[in-house]
Amino acid sequence: MTLFQKIIDKEIPADIIYEDDISLVFKDINPQAPTHLLIIPKKPIVKVADASEADKELLGHLMWVAGEVAREIGVEDAFRLVINNGAKAGQSVFHLHLHLLSGRSFSWPPG
Ligand code: 5GP
């Protein structure tokens, strides 16, 4: 069981910003920008590459939630979404998540 499953199950605390039947949004414990949220599905998909065709609606839902939450907290004009897929790409928690980062400038290409 991953750490994020324990957050979903409310076994460990998190600063939860948004929740619905499908997803949960909470603040990253080690923020890399003034706003750094994690958007996760409640379904324990390990990484994007493990999502199935049946998960297409869920994946779209997560991106919709990103926009909704960004509007709610007033960062809709400038934020970056990041997904690290696999340890070699920087993934450290193996429960699919979108990073929503905002409040500073971001370089391109990303590091
Ligand atoms: P990844 O490296 O897998 O893309 O991102 C995992 C993220 O989870 C990291 O940004 C890390 O700071 C965050 N994180 C790790 N443990 C916890 C925790 O216990 N609570 C919260 N809120 N975030 C965590």
PDB file of C-alpha atoms and ligand atoms in Angstrom:
ATOM      1  CA  MET A   1       0.000   0.000   0.000  1.00  0.00           C
ATOM      2  CA  THR A   2       1.359   3.447  -0.895  1.00  0.00           C
ATOM      3  CA  LEU A   3       1.461   6.557   1.206  1.00  0.00           C
ATOM      4  CA  PHE A   4      -1.191   8.130  -0.992  1.00  0.00           C
ATOM      5  CA  GLN A   5      -3.581   5.241  -0.322  1.00  0.00           C
ATOM      6  CA  LYS A   6      -3.167   6.003   3.394  1.00  0.00           C
ATOM      7  CA  ILE A   7      -4.021   9.658   2.676  1.00  0.00           C
ATOM      8  CA  ILE A   8      -7.119   8.565   0.712  1.00  0.00           C
ATOM      9  CA  ASP A   9      -8.136   6.313   3.614  1.00  0.00           C
ATOM     10  CA  LYS A  10      -7.479   9.203   6.061  1.00  0.00           C
ATOM     11  CA  GLU A  11      -4.991   7.024   7.949  1.00  0.00           C
ATOM     12  CA  ILE A  12      -2.378   9.767   7.678  1.00  0.00           C
ATOM     13  CA  PRO A  13      -3.177  13.476   7.572  1.00  0.00           C
ATOM     14  CA  ALA A  14      -2.900  15.736   4.546  1.00  0.00           C
ATOM     15  CA  ASP A  15      -3.960  19.278   3.798  1.00  0.00           C
ATOM     16  CA  ILE A  16      -6.901  18.360   1.548  1.00  0.00           C
ATOM     17  CA  ILE A  17      -8.057  21.039  -0.888  1.00  0.00           C
ATOM     18  CA  TYR A  18     -10.684  19.128  -2.880  1.00  0.00           C
ATOM     19  CA  GLU A  19     -12.315  15.708  -2.820  1.00  0.00           C
ATOM     20  CA  ASP A  20     -14.922  13.886  -4.874  1.00  0.00           C
ATOM     21  CA  ASP A  21     -15.810  10.238  -5.530  1.00  0.00           C
ATOM     22  CA  ILE A  22     -12.993   9.820  -8.032  1.00  0.00           C
ATOM     23  CA  SER A  23     -10.196  12.091  -6.916  1.00  0.00           C
ATOM     24  CA  LEU A  24      -8.419  13.839  -4.081  1.00  0.00           C
ATOM     25  CA  VAL A  25      -6.306  17.017  -4.105  1.00  0.00           C
ATOM     26  CA  PHE A  26      -3.923  17.909  -1.302  1.00  0.00           C
ATOM     27  CA  LYS A  27      -0.853  20.051  -0.675  1.00  0.00           C
ATOM     28  CA  ASP A  28       2.547  18.533  -1.378  1.00  0.00           C
ATOM     29  CA  ILE A  29       4.507  18.100   1.848  1.00  0.00           C
ATOM     30  CA  ASN A  30       7.710  19.381   0.185  1.00  0.00           C
ATOM     31  CA  PRO A  31       6.470  22.203  -2.068  1.00  0.00           C
ATOM     32  CA  GLN A  32       8.536  23.120  -5.128  1.00  0.00           C
ATOM     33  CA  ALA A  33       6.565  26.319  -5.769  1.00  0.00           C
ATOM     34  CA  PRO A  34       4.397  28.682  -3.677  1.00  0.00           C
ATOM     35  CA  THR A  35       1.432  26.536  -4.750  1.00  0.00           C
ATOM     36  CA  HIS A  36       2.181  22.825  -5.081  1.00  0.00           C
ATOM     37  CA  LEU A  37      -0.805  20.471  -5.082  1.00  0.00           C
ATOM     38  CA  LEU A  38      -1.069  16.777  -5.833  1.00  0.00           C
ATOM     39  CA  ILE A  39      -4.116  15.547  -7.773  1.00  0.00           C
ATOM     40  CA  ILE A  40      -4.636  11.818  -7.419  1.00  0.00           C
ATOM     41  CA  PRO A  41      -7.250   9.268  -8.437  1.00  0.00           C
ATOM     42  CA  LYS A  42      -8.753   7.237  -5.617  1.00  0.00           C
ATOM     43  CA  LYS A  43      -8.253   4.190  -7.826  1.00  0.00           C
ATOM     44  CA  PRO A  44      -4.701   2.938  -7.196  1.00  0.00           C
ATOM     45  CA  ILE A  45      -3.194   3.213 -10.679  1.00  0.00           C
ATOM     46  CA  VAL A  46       0.608   2.979 -10.368  1.00  0.00           C
ATOM     47  CA  LYS A  47       1.529   5.304 -13.238  1.00  0.00           C
ATOM     48  CA  VAL A  48       0.170   6.751 -16.466  1.00  0.00           C
ATOM     49  CA  ALA A  49       1.613   3.892 -18.500  1.00  0.00           C
ATOM     50  CA  ASP A  50      -0.419   1.433 -16.400  1.00  0.00           C
ATOM     51  CA  ALA A  51      -3.771   3.111 -17.065  1.00  0.00           C
ATOM     52  CA  SER A  52      -6.134   1.098 -19.241  1.00  0.00           C
ATOM     53  CA  GLU A  53      -8.609   2.208 -21.877  1.00  0.00           C
ATOM     54  CA  ALA A  54     -11.309   1.910 -19.207  1.00  0.00           C
ATOM     55  CA  ASP A  55      -9.475   4.632 -17.255  1.00  0.00           C
ATOM     56  CA  LYS A  56      -9.790   7.283 -19.995  1.00  0.00           C
ATOM     57  CA  GLU A  57     -12.649   9.095 -18.287  1.00  0.00           C
ATOM     58  CA  LEU A  58     -10.825   9.024 -14.950  1.00  0.00           C
ATOM     59  CA  LEU A  59      -7.678  10.484 -16.525  1.00  0.00           C
ATOM     60  CA  GLY A  60      -9.723  13.266 -18.092  1.00  0.00           C
ATOM     61  CA  HIS A  61     -11.443  13.879 -14.767  1.00  0.00           C
ATOM     62  CA  LEU A  62      -8.094  14.507 -13.079  1.00  0.00           C
ATOM     63  CA  MET A  63      -7.226  17.211 -15.598  1.00  0.00           C
ATOM     64  CA  TRP A  64     -10.659  18.754 -15.249  1.00  0.00           C
ATOM     65  CA  VAL A  65     -10.187  18.834 -11.458  1.00  0.00           C
ATOM     66  CA  ALA A  66      -6.836  20.583 -11.997  1.00  0.00           C
ATOM     67  CA  GLY A  67      -8.587  23.401 -13.853  1.00  0.00           C
ATOM     68  CA  GLU A  68     -11.417  23.584 -11.326  1.00  0.00           C
ATOM     69  CA  VAL A  69      -9.069  23.791  -8.342  1.00  0.00           C
ATOM     70  CA  ALA A  70      -6.830  26.302 -10.148  1.00  0.00           C
ATOM     71  CA  ARG A  71      -9.873  28.532 -10.674  1.00  0.00           C
ATOM     72  CA  GLU A  72     -10.979  28.107  -7.061  1.00  0.00           C
ATOM     73  CA  ILE A  73      -7.607  29.205  -5.669  1.00  0.00           C
ATOM     74  CA  GLY A  74      -7.107  31.925  -8.298  1.00  0.00           C
ATOM     75  CA  VAL A  75      -4.112  30.553 -10.210  1.00  0.00           C
ATOM     76  CA  GLU A  76      -5.963  29.691 -13.411  1.00  0.00           C
ATOM     77  CA  ASP A  77      -3.843  32.050 -15.543  1.00  0.00           C
ATOM     78  CA  ALA A  78      -0.493  30.428 -14.779  1.00  0.00           C
ATOM     79  CA  PHE A  79       0.184  26.935 -13.539  1.00  0.00           C
ATOM     80  CA  ARG A  80       2.116  23.913 -14.632  1.00  0.00           C
ATOM     81  CA  LEU A  81       0.965  20.294 -14.488  1.00  0.00           C
ATOM     82  CA  VAL A  82       3.677  17.639 -14.181  1.00  0.00           C
ATOM     83  CA  ILE A  83       3.413  13.857 -14.141  1.00  0.00           C
ATOM     84  CA  ASN A  84       6.524  11.816 -13.387  1.00  0.00           C
ATOM     85  CA  ASN A  85       6.037   8.353 -14.900  1.00  0.00           C
ATOM     86  CA  GLY A  86       8.489   5.799 -13.467  1.00  0.00           C
ATOM     87  CA  ALA A  87      11.442   6.077 -11.104  1.00  0.00           C
ATOM     88  CA  LYS A  88      13.836   7.119 -13.883  1.00  0.00           C
ATOM     89  CA  ALA A  89      11.549  10.088 -14.634  1.00  0.00           C
ATOM     90  CA  GLY A  90      11.499  11.130 -10.972  1.00  0.00           C
ATOM     91  CA  GLN A  91       8.443   9.259  -9.699  1.00  0.00           C
ATOM     92  CA  SER A  92       8.855   8.427  -6.012  1.00  0.00           C
ATOM     93  CA  VAL A  93       5.302   7.536  -4.966  1.00  0.00           C
ATOM     94  CA  PHE A  94       3.815   4.761  -7.063  1.00  0.00           C
ATOM     95  CA  HIS A  95       0.242   5.942  -7.118  1.00  0.00           C
ATOM     96  CA  LEU A  96      -0.508   8.094 -10.187  1.00  0.00           C
ATOM     97  CA  HIS A  97      -0.531  11.827  -9.452  1.00  0.00           C
ATOM     98  CA  LEU A  98      -0.484  15.188 -11.192  1.00  0.00           C
ATOM     99  CA  HIS A  99       1.631  17.931  -9.668  1.00  0.00           C
ATOM    100  CA  LEU A 100      -0.054  21.355  -9.943  1.00  0.00           C
ATOM    101  CA  LEU A 101       2.604  24.039  -9.523  1.00  0.00           C
ATOM    102  CA  SER A 102       2.059  27.778  -9.506  1.00  0.00           C
ATOM    103  CA  GLY A 103       3.278  31.066  -8.046  1.00  0.00           C
ATOM    104  CA  ARG A 104       6.694  31.329  -9.668  1.00  0.00           C
ATOM    105  CA  SER A 105       8.135  31.292 -13.172  1.00  0.00           C
ATOM    106  CA  PHE A 106       8.993  27.958 -14.773  1.00  0.00           C
ATOM    107  CA  SER A 107      11.746  27.289 -17.236  1.00  0.00           C
ATOM    108  CA  TRP A 108      11.282  25.489 -20.526  1.00  0.00           C
ATOM    109  CA  PRO A 109      12.377  22.862 -21.364  1.00  0.00           C
ATOM    110  CA  PRO A 110      11.831  21.438 -17.877  1.00  0.00           C
ATOM    111  CA  GLY A 111      14.880  20.118 -16.013  1.00  0.00           C
TER     112      GLY A 111
HETATM  113  P1  5GP B   1       6.788  12.121  -7.399  1.00  0.00           P
HETATM  114  O1  5GP B   1       8.237  12.296  -7.050  1.00  0.00           O
HETATM  115  O2  5GP B   1       6.364  10.670  -7.219  1.00  0.00           O
HETATM  116  O3  5GP B   1       6.398  12.661  -8.740  1.00  0.00           O
HETATM  117  O4  5GP B   1       5.977  12.996  -6.368  1.00  0.00           O
HETATM  118  C1  5GP B   1       5.672  12.561  -5.094  1.00  0.00           C
HETATM  119  C2  5GP B   1       5.373  13.777  -4.278  1.00  0.00           C
HETATM  120  O5  5GP B   1       4.766  13.374  -3.084  1.00  0.00           O
HETATM  121  C3  5GP B   1       6.614  14.591  -3.898  1.00  0.00           C
HETATM  122  O6  5GP B   1       6.517  15.910  -4.431  1.00  0.00           O
HETATM  123  C4  5GP B   1       6.602  14.570  -2.376  1.00  0.00           C
HETATM  124  O7  5GP B   1       7.010  15.795  -1.801  1.00  0.00           O
HETATM  125  C5  5GP B   1       5.158  14.244  -2.064  1.00  0.00           C
HETATM  126  N1  5GP B   1       4.964  13.550  -0.809  1.00  0.00           N
HETATM  127  C6  5GP B   1       5.712  12.505  -0.350  1.00  0.00           C
HETATM  128  N2  5GP B   1       5.251  12.088   0.842  1.00  0.00           N
HETATM  129  C7  5GP B   1       4.195  12.890   1.147  1.00  0.00           C
HETATM  130  C8  5GP B   1       3.295  12.949   2.274  1.00  0.00           C
HETATM  131  O8  5GP B   1       3.367  12.177   3.227  1.00  0.00           O
HETATM  132  N3  5GP B   1       2.336  13.909   2.237  1.00  0.00           N
HETATM  133  C9  5GP B   1       2.222  14.775   1.182  1.00  0.00           C
HETATM  134  N4  5GP B   1       1.240  15.690   1.260  1.00  0.00           N
HETATM  135  N5  5GP B   1       3.035  14.744   0.113  1.00  0.00           N
HETATM  136  C10 5GP B   1       4.017  13.818   0.097  1.00  0.00           C
END
